[in-house]
GROMACS .gro file of C-alpha atoms in nm:
model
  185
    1UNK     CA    1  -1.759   4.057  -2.241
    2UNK     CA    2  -1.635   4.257  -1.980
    3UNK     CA    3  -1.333   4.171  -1.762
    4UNK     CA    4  -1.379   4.325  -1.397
    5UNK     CA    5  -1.168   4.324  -1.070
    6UNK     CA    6  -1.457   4.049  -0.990
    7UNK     CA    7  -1.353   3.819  -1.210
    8UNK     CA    8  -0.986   3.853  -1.148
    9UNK     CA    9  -1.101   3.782  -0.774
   10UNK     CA   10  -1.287   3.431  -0.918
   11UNK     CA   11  -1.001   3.346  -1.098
   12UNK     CA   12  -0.726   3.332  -0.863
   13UNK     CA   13  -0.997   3.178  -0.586
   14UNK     CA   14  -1.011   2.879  -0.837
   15UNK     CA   15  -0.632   2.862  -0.920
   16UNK     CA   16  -0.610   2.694  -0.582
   17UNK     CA   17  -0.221   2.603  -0.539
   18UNK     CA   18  -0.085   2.899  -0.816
   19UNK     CA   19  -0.261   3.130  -0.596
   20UNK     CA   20   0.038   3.125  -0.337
   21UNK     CA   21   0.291   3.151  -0.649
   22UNK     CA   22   0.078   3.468  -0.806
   23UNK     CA   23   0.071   3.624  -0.469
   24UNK     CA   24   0.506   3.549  -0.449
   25UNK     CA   25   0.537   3.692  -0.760
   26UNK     CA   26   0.293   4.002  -0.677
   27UNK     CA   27   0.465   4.039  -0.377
   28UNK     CA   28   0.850   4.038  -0.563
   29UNK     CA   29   0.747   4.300  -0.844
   30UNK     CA   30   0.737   4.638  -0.745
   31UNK     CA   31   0.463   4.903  -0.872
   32UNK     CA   32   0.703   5.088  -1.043
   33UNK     CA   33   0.697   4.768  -1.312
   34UNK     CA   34   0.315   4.805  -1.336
   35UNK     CA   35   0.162   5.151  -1.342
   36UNK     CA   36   0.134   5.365  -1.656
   37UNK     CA   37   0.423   5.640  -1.659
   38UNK     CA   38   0.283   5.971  -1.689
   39UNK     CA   39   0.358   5.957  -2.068
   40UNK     CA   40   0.060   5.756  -2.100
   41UNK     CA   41  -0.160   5.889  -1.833
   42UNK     CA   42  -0.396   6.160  -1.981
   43UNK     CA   43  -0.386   6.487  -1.737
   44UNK     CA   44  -0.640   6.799  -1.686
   45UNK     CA   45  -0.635   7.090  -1.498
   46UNK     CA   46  -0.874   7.157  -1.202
   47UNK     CA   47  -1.039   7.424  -1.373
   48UNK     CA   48  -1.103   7.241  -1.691
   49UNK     CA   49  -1.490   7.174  -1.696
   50UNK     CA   50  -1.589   6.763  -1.608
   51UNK     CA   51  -1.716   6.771  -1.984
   52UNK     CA   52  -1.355   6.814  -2.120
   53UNK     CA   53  -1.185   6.603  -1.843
   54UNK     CA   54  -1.465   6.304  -1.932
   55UNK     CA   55  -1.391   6.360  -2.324
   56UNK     CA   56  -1.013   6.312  -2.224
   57UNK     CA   57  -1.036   5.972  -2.036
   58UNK     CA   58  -1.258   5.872  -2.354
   59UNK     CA   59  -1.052   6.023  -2.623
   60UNK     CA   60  -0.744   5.825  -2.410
   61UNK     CA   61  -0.936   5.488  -2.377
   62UNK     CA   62  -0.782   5.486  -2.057
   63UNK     CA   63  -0.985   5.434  -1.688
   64UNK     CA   64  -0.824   5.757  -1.543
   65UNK     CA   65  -0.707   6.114  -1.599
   66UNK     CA   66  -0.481   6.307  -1.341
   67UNK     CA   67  -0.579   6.583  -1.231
   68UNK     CA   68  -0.239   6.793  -1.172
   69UNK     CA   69  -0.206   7.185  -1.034
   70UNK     CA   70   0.092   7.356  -1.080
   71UNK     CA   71   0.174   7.382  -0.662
   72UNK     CA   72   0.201   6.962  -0.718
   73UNK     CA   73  -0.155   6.862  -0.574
   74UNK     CA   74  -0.352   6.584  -0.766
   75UNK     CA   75  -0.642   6.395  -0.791
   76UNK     CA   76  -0.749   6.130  -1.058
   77UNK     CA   77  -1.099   6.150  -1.235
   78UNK     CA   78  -1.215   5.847  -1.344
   79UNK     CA   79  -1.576   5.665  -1.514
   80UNK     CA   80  -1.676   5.688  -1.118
   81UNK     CA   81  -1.657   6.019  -1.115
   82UNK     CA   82  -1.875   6.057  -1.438
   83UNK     CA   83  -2.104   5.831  -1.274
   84UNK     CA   84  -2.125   6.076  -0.947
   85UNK     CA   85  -2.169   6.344  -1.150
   86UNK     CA   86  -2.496   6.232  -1.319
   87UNK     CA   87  -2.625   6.064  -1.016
   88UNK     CA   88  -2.559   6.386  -0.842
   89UNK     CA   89  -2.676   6.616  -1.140
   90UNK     CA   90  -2.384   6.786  -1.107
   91UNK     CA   91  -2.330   7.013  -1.457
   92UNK     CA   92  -2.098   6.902  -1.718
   93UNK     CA   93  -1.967   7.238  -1.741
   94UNK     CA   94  -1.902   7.226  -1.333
   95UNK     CA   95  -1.471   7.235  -1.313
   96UNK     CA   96  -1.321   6.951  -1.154
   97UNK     CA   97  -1.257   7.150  -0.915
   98UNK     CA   98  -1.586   7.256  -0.760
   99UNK     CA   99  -1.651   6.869  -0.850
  100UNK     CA  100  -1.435   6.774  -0.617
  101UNK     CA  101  -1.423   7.043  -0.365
  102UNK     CA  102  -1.743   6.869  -0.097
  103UNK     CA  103  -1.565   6.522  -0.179
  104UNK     CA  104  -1.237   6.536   0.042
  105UNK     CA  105  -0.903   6.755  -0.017
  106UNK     CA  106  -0.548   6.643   0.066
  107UNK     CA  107  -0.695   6.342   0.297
  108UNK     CA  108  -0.849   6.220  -0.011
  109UNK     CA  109  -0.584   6.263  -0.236
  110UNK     CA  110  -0.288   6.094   0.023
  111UNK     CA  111  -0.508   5.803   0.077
  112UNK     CA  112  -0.472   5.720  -0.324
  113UNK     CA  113  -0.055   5.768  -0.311
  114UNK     CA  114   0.204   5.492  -0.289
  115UNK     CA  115   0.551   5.455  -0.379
  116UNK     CA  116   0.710   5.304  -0.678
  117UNK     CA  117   0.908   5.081  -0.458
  118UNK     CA  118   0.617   4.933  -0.317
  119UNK     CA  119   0.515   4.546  -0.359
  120UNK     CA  120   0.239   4.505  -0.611
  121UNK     CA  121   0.049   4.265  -0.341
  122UNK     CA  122   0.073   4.575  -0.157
  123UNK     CA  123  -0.064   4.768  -0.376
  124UNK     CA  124  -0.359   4.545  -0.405
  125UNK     CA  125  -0.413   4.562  -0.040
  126UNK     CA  126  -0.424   4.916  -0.037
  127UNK     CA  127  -0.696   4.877  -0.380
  128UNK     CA  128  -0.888   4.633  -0.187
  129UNK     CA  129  -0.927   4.776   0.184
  130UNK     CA  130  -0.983   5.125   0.051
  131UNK     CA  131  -1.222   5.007  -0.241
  132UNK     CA  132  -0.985   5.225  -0.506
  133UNK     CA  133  -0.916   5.120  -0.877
  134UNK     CA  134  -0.669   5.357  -0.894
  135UNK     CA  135  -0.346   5.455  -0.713
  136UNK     CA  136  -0.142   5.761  -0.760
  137UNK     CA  137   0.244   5.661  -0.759
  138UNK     CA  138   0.416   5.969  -0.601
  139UNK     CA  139   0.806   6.022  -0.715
  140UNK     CA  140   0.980   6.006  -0.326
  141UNK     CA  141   1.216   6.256  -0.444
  142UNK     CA  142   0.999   6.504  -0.582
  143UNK     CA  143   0.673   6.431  -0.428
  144UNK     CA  144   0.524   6.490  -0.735
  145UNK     CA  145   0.297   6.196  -0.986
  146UNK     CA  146   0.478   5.982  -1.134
  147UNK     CA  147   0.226   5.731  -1.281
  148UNK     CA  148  -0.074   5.590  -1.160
  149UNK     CA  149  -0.137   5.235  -1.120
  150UNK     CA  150  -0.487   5.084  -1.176
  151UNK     CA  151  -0.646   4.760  -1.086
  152UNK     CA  152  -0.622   4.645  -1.436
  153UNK     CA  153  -0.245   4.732  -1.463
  154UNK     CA  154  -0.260   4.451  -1.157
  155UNK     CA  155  -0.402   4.178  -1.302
  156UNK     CA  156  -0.218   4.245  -1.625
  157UNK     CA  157   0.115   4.227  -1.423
  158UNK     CA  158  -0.009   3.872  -1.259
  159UNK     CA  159  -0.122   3.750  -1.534
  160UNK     CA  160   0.179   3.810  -1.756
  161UNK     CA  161   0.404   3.626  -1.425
  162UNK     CA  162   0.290   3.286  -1.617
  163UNK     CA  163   0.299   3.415  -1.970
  164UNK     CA  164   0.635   3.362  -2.170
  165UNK     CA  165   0.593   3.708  -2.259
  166UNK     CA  166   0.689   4.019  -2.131
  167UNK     CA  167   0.483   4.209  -1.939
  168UNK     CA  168   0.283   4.526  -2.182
  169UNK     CA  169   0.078   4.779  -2.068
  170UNK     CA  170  -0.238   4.930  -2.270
  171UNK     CA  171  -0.076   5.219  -2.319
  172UNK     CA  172   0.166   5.001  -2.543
  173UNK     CA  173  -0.020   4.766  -2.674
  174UNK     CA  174  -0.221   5.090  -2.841
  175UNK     CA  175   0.089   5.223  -2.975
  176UNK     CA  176   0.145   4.877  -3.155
  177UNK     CA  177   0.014   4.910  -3.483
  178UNK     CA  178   0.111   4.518  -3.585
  179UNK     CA  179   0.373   4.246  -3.553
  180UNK     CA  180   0.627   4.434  -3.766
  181UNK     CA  181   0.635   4.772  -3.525
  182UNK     CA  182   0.592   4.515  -3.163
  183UNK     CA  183   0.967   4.403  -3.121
  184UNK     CA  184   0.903   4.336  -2.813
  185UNK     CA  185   0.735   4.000  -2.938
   0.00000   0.00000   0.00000
């Protein structure tokens, strides 16, 4: 099956009573716990074509690529986007971009930036009122990416607040090739 945002939303509706101590404990970690560090995040280049940034988020397995330029600006390209793109019969071989170029500039892109500092509940606000899965974490010294934070990264975070283990991101748990190379276990 597939797990969705939807079924996170279920699940903590019927927690009743460890809904309050989930939303403490959301509200007490900080993104900067929670997002994938740019080591993990795969990146592309605004004038790489959509059919090599959509081969990188596959060859990845991950929900999001960052699209970086070398003045600092970003944006993220995601399954969405691929979506878009073939609703809109936009050209695989359009660059991200022209793809992005009648879809919202700098607006856009500040509207998807939060600091590592921030509370994780507030993080899911932002997710929520903005209908975004993912949330570019800008480093306040640089004002550069830093890591980008997903909906998934959130649930894994809450979810892991009542595990006895530590928390482990995807990026990770691919990495871990068996019980003899996870000491974190």
């Amino acid at each position: 099956g597939v797990f969705s945002a939807l079924d996170l939303a279920r699940g903590l509706a019927a927690i009743g009573s460890e809904l309050e101590a989930a939303r403490t404990g959301a509200d007490q970690t900080r993104v900067r716990a929670a997002m994938k560090t740019l080591e993990v995040v795969p990146t592309c280049k605004p004038a790489n074509a959509l059919r090599q940034a959509f081969s990188t988020l596959i060859d990845s397995r991950q929900n999001a690529a960052l699209v970086t330029n070398d003045d600092g600006t970003h944006n993220l390209i995601t399954p969405r986007c691929c979506l878009q793109a073939l609703a809109e019969g936009v050209s695989a071989d359009c660059t991200v971009a022209d793809f992005y170029a009648p879809r919202g500039g700098p607006v856009e892109q500040a509207l998807r930036e939060v600091a590592p500092e921030l509370p994780l509940l507030d993080a899911a606000a932002i997710m929520t009122e903005r209908t975004l899965h993912h949330l570019v974490v800008m480093d306040p010294k640089t004002s550069r990416p830093m890591g980008v934070l997903s909906s998934l990264d959130v649930a894994r975070a809450i979810a892991s607040m009542q595990s006895q283990r530590p928390f482990a991101s995807l990026g990770w748990l691919w990495a871990c090739k068996g019980p003899s190379t996870c000491t974190v276990w």
